[in-house]
Short mmCIF file of the C-alpha atoms (twelve columns), coordinates in Angstrom:
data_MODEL
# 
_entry.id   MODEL 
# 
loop_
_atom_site.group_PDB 
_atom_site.id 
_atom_site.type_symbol 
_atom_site.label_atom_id 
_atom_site.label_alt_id 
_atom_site.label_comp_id 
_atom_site.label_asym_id 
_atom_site.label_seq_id 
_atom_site.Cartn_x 
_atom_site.Cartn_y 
_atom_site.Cartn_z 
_atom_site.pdbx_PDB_model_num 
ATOM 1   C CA . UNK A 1   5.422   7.783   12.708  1 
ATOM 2   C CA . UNK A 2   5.130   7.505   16.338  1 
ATOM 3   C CA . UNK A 3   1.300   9.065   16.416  1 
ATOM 4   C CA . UNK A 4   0.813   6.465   14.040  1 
ATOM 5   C CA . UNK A 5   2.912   3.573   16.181  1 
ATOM 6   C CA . UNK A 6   0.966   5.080   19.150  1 
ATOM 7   C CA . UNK A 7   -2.591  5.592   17.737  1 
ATOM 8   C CA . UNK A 8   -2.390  1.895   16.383  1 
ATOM 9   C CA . UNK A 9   -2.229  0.477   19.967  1 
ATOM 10  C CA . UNK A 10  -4.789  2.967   20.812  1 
ATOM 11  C CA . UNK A 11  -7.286  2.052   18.417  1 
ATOM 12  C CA . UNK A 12  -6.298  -1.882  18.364  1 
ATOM 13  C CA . UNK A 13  -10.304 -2.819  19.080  1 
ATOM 14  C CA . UNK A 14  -11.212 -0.539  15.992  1 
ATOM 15  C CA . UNK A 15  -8.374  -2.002  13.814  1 
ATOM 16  C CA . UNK A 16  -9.769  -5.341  14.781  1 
ATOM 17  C CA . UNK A 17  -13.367 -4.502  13.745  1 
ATOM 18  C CA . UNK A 18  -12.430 -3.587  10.429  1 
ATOM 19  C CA . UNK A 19  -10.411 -6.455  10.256  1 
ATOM 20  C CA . UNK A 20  -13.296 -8.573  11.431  1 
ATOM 21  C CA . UNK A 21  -16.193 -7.034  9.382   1 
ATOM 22  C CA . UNK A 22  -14.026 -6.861  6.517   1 
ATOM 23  C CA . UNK A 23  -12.783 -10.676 6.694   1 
ATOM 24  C CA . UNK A 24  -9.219  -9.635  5.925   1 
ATOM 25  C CA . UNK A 25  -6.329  -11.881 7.213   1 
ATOM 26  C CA . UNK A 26  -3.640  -10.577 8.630   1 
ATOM 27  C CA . UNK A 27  -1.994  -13.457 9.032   1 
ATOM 28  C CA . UNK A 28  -0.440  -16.322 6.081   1 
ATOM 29  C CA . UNK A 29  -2.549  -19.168 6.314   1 
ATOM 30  C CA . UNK A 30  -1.516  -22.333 7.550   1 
ATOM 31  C CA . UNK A 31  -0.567  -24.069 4.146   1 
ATOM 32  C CA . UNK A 32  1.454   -21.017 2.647   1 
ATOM 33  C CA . UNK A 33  5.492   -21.698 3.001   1 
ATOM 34  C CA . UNK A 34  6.711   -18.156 4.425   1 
ATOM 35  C CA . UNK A 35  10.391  -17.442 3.966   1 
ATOM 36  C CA . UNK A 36  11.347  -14.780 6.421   1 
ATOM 37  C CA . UNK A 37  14.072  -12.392 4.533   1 
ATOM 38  C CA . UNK A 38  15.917  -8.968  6.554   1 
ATOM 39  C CA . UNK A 39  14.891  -6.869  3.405   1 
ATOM 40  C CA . UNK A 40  14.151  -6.902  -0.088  1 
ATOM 41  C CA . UNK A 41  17.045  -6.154  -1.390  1 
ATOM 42  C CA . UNK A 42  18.993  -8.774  0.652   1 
ATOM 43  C CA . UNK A 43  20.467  -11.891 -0.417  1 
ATOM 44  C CA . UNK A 44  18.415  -13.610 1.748   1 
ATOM 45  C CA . UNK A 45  15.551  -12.679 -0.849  1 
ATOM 46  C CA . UNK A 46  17.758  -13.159 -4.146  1 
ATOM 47  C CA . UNK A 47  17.695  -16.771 -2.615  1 
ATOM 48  C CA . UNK A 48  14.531  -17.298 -1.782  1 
ATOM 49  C CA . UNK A 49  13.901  -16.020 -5.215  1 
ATOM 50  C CA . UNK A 50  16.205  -18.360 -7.270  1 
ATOM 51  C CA . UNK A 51  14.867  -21.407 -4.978  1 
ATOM 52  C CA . UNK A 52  11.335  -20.973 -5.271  1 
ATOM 53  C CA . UNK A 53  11.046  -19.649 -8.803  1 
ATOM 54  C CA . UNK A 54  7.856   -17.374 -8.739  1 
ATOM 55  C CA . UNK A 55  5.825   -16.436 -11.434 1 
ATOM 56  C CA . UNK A 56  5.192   -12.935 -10.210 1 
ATOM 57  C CA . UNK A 57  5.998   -11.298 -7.243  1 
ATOM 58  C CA . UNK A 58  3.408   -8.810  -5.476  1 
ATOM 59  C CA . UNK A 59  5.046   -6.457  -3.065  1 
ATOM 60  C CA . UNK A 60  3.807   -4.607  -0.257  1 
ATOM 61  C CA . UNK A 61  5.331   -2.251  2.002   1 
ATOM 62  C CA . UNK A 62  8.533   -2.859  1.343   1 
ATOM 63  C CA . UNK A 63  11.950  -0.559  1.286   1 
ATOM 64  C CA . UNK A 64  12.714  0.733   -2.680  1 
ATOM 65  C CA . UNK A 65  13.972  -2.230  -4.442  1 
ATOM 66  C CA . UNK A 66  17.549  -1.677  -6.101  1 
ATOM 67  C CA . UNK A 67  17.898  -1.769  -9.427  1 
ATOM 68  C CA . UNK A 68  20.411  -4.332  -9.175  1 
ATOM 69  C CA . UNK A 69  17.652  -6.430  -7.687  1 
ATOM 70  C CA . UNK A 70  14.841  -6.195  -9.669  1 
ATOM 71  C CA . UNK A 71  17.818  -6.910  -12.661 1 
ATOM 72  C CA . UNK A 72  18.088  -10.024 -10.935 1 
ATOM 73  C CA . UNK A 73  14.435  -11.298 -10.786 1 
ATOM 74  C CA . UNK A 74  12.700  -12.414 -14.248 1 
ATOM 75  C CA . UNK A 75  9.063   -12.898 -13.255 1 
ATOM 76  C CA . UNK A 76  6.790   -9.487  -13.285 1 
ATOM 77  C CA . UNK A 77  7.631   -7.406  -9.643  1 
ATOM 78  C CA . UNK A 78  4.144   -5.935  -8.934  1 
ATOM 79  C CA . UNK A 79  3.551   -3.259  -6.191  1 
ATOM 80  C CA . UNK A 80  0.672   -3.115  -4.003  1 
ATOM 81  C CA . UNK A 81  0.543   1.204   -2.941  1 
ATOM 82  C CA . UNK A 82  -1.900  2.230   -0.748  1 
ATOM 83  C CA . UNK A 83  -2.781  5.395   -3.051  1 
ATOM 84  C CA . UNK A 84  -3.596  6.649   -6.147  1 
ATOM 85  C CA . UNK A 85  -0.314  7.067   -8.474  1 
ATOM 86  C CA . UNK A 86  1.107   9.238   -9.580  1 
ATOM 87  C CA . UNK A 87  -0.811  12.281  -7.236  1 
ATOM 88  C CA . UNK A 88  -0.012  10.184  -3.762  1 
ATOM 89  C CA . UNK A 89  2.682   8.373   -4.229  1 
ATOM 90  C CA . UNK A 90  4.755   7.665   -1.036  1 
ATOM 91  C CA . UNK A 91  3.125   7.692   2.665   1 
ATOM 92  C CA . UNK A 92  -0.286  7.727   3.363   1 
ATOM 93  C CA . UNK A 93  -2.102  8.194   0.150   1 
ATOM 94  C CA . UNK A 94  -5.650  7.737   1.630   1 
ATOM 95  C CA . UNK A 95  -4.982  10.687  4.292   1 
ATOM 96  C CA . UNK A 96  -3.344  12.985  1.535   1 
ATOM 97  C CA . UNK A 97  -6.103  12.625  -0.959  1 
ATOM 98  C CA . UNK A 98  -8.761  13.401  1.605   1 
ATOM 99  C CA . UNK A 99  -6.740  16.083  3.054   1 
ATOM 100 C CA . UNK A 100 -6.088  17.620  -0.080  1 
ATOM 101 C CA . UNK A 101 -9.919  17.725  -0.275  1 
ATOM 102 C CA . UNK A 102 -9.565  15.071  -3.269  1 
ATOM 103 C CA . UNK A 103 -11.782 12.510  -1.812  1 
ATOM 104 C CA . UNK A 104 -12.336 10.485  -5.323  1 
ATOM 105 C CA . UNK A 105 -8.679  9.375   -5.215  1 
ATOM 106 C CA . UNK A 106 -9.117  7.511   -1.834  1 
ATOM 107 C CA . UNK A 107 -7.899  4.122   -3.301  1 
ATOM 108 C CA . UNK A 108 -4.963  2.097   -4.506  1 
ATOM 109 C CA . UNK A 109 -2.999  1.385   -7.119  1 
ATOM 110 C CA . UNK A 110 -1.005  -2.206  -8.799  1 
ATOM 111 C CA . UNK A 111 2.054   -0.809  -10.659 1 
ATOM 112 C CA . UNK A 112 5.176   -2.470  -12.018 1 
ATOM 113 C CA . UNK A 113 7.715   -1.717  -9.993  1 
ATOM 114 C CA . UNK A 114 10.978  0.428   -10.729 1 
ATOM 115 C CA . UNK A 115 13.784  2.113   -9.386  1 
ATOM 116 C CA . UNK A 116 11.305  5.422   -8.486  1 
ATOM 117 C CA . UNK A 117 9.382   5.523   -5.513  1 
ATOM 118 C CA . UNK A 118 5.988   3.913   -6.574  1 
ATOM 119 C CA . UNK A 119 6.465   5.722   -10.255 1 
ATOM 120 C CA . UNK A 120 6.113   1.691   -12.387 1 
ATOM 121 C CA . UNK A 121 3.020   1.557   -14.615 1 
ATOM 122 C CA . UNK A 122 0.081   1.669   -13.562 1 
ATOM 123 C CA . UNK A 123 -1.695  -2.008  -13.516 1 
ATOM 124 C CA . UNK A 124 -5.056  -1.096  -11.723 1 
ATOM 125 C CA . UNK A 125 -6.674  1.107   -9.777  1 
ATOM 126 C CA . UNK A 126 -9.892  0.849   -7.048  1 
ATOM 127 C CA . UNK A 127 -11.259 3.976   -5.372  1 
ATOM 128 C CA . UNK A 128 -13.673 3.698   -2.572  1 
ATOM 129 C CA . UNK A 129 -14.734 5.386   0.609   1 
ATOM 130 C CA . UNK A 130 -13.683 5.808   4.304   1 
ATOM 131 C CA . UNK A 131 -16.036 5.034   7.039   1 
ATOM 132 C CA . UNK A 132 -16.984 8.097   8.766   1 
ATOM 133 C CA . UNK A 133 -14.691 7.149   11.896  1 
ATOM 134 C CA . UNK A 134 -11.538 6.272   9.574   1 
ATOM 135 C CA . UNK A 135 -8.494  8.045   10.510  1 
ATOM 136 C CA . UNK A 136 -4.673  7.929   9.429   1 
ATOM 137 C CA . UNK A 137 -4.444  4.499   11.609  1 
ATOM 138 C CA . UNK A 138 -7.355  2.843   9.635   1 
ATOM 139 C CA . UNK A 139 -7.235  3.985   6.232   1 
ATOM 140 C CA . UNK A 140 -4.626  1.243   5.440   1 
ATOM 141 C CA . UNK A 141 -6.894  -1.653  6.621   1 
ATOM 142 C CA . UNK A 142 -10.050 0.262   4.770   1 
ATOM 143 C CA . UNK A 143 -7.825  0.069   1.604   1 
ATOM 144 C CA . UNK A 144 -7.059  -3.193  1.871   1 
ATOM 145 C CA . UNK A 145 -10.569 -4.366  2.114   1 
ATOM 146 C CA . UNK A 146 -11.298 -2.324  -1.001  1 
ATOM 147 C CA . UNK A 147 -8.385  -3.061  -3.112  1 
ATOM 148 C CA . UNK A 148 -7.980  -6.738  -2.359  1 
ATOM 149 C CA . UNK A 149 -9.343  -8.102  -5.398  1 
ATOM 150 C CA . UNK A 150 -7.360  -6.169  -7.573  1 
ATOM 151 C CA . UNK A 151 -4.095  -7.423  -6.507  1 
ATOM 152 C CA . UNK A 152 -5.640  -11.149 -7.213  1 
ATOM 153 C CA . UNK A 153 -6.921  -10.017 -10.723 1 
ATOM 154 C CA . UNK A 154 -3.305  -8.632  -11.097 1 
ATOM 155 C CA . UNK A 155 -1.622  -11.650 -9.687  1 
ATOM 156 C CA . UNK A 156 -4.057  -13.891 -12.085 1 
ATOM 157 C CA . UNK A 157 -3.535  -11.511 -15.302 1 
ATOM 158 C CA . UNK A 158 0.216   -11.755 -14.610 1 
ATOM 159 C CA . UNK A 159 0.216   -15.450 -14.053 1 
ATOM 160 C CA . UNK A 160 -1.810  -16.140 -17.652 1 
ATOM 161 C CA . UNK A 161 0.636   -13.733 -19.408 1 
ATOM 162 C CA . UNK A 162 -2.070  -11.190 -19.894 1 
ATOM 163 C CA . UNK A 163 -0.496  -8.449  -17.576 1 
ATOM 164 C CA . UNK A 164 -1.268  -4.821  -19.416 1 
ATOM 165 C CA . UNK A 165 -0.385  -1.779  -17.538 1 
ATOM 166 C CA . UNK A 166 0.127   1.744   -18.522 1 
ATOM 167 C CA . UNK A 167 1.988   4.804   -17.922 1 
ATOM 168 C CA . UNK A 168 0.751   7.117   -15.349 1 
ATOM 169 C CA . UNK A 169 -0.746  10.591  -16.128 1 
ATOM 170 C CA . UNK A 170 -1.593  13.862  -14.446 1 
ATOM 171 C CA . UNK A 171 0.170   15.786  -11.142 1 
ATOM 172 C CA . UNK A 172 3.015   13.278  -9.708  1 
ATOM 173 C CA . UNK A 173 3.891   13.609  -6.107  1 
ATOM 174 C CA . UNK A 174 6.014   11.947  -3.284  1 
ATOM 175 C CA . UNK A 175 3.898   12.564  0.438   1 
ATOM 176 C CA . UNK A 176 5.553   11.574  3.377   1 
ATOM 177 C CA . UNK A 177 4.392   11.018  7.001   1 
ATOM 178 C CA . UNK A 178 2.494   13.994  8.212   1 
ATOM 179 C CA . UNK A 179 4.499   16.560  10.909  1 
ATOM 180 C CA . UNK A 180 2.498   15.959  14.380  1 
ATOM 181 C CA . UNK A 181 1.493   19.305  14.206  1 
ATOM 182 C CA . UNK A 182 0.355   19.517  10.366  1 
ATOM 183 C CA . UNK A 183 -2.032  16.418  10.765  1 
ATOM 184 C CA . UNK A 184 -3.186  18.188  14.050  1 
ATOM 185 C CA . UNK A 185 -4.134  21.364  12.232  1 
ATOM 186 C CA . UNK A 186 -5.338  19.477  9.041   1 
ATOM 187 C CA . UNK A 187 -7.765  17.500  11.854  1 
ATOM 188 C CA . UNK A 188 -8.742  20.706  13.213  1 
ATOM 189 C CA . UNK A 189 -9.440  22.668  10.151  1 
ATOM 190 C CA . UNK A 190 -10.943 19.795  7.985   1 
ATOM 191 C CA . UNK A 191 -11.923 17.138  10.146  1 
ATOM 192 C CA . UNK A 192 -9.482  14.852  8.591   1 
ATOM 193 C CA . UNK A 193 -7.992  12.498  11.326  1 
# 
């Protein structure tokens, strides 16, 4: 986490080119009310919840919600995961799939959300393709500028009460940050930064 924290600062002009060329905002826009909560599963958000009333909520990271929570909310919880479930669930899906030589599941996922660890049905899916100077501190912006219209078909499907999802299939697996030294040997030996 702090190659990542570190690289981010690093690369900041790169970041901001893919933000740029990519016309993603990083920012709320000026009309959007934003209620600042500590966490998820604080009662800061129960009340925000209860006062505003949402149709559907659309997460993104965010801690594990408790299952006392999400017992509390009656709208759809949706999960943005920047990953293919259930083969990278967790940290860093993009890296993972690419250095598990698995480059057609460089994408990301809409689930439901539940108690597991991104483990809800699966709502939609969007595979795409790092640029060839990607690395672990870009792949999140690349898969946001990829995946950004499924989370507003998902958010529109949800809102007209046409939400479908499905249960996931195939290998199901929690990654985690990289070790400095096993993303330094995976750049080494495959080239995947």
């Amino acid at each position: 986490m702090c190659l990542i924290g570190l690289g981010k600062v690093l690369l900041h002009r790169r970041i901001a080119r893919i933000i740029e060329s990519e016309s993603l905002f990083v920012k709320p826009r000026a009309e959007r009310i934003v209620r600042t909560v500590p966490s998820v599963n604080s009662v800061g958000f129960l009340q925000a919840i209860d006062e505003i009333q949402p149709s559907v909520i659309l997460l993104a990271g965010c801690r594990i919600v408790k299952p006392e929570v999400l017992a509390r909310v009656t709208c759809p919880v949706l999960n943005y995961h920047a990953g293919i479930t259930p083969q990278y669930r967790g940290m860093n899906g993009g890296y993972w799939a690419l250095a598990n030589r698995d480059s057609t599941n460089f994408g990301a996922t809409v689930h439901v959300v539940d108690a597991g660890v991104d483990t809800g049905e699966v709502v939609a899916q969007v595979r795409g393709e790092p640029s060839g100077d990607d690395n672990i501190m870009t792949y999140a912006y690349r898969l946001a500028a990829i995946s950004r219209q499924m989370c507003v078909d998902a958010i529109e499907d949800a809102l007209a009460g046409r939400l479908e999802s499905r249960k996931q299939g195939g290998n199901s697996r929690q990654w985690f940050h990289p070790t400095i030294w096993s993303y330094v040997w995976t750049g080494v030996t495959k080239g995947i930064w």
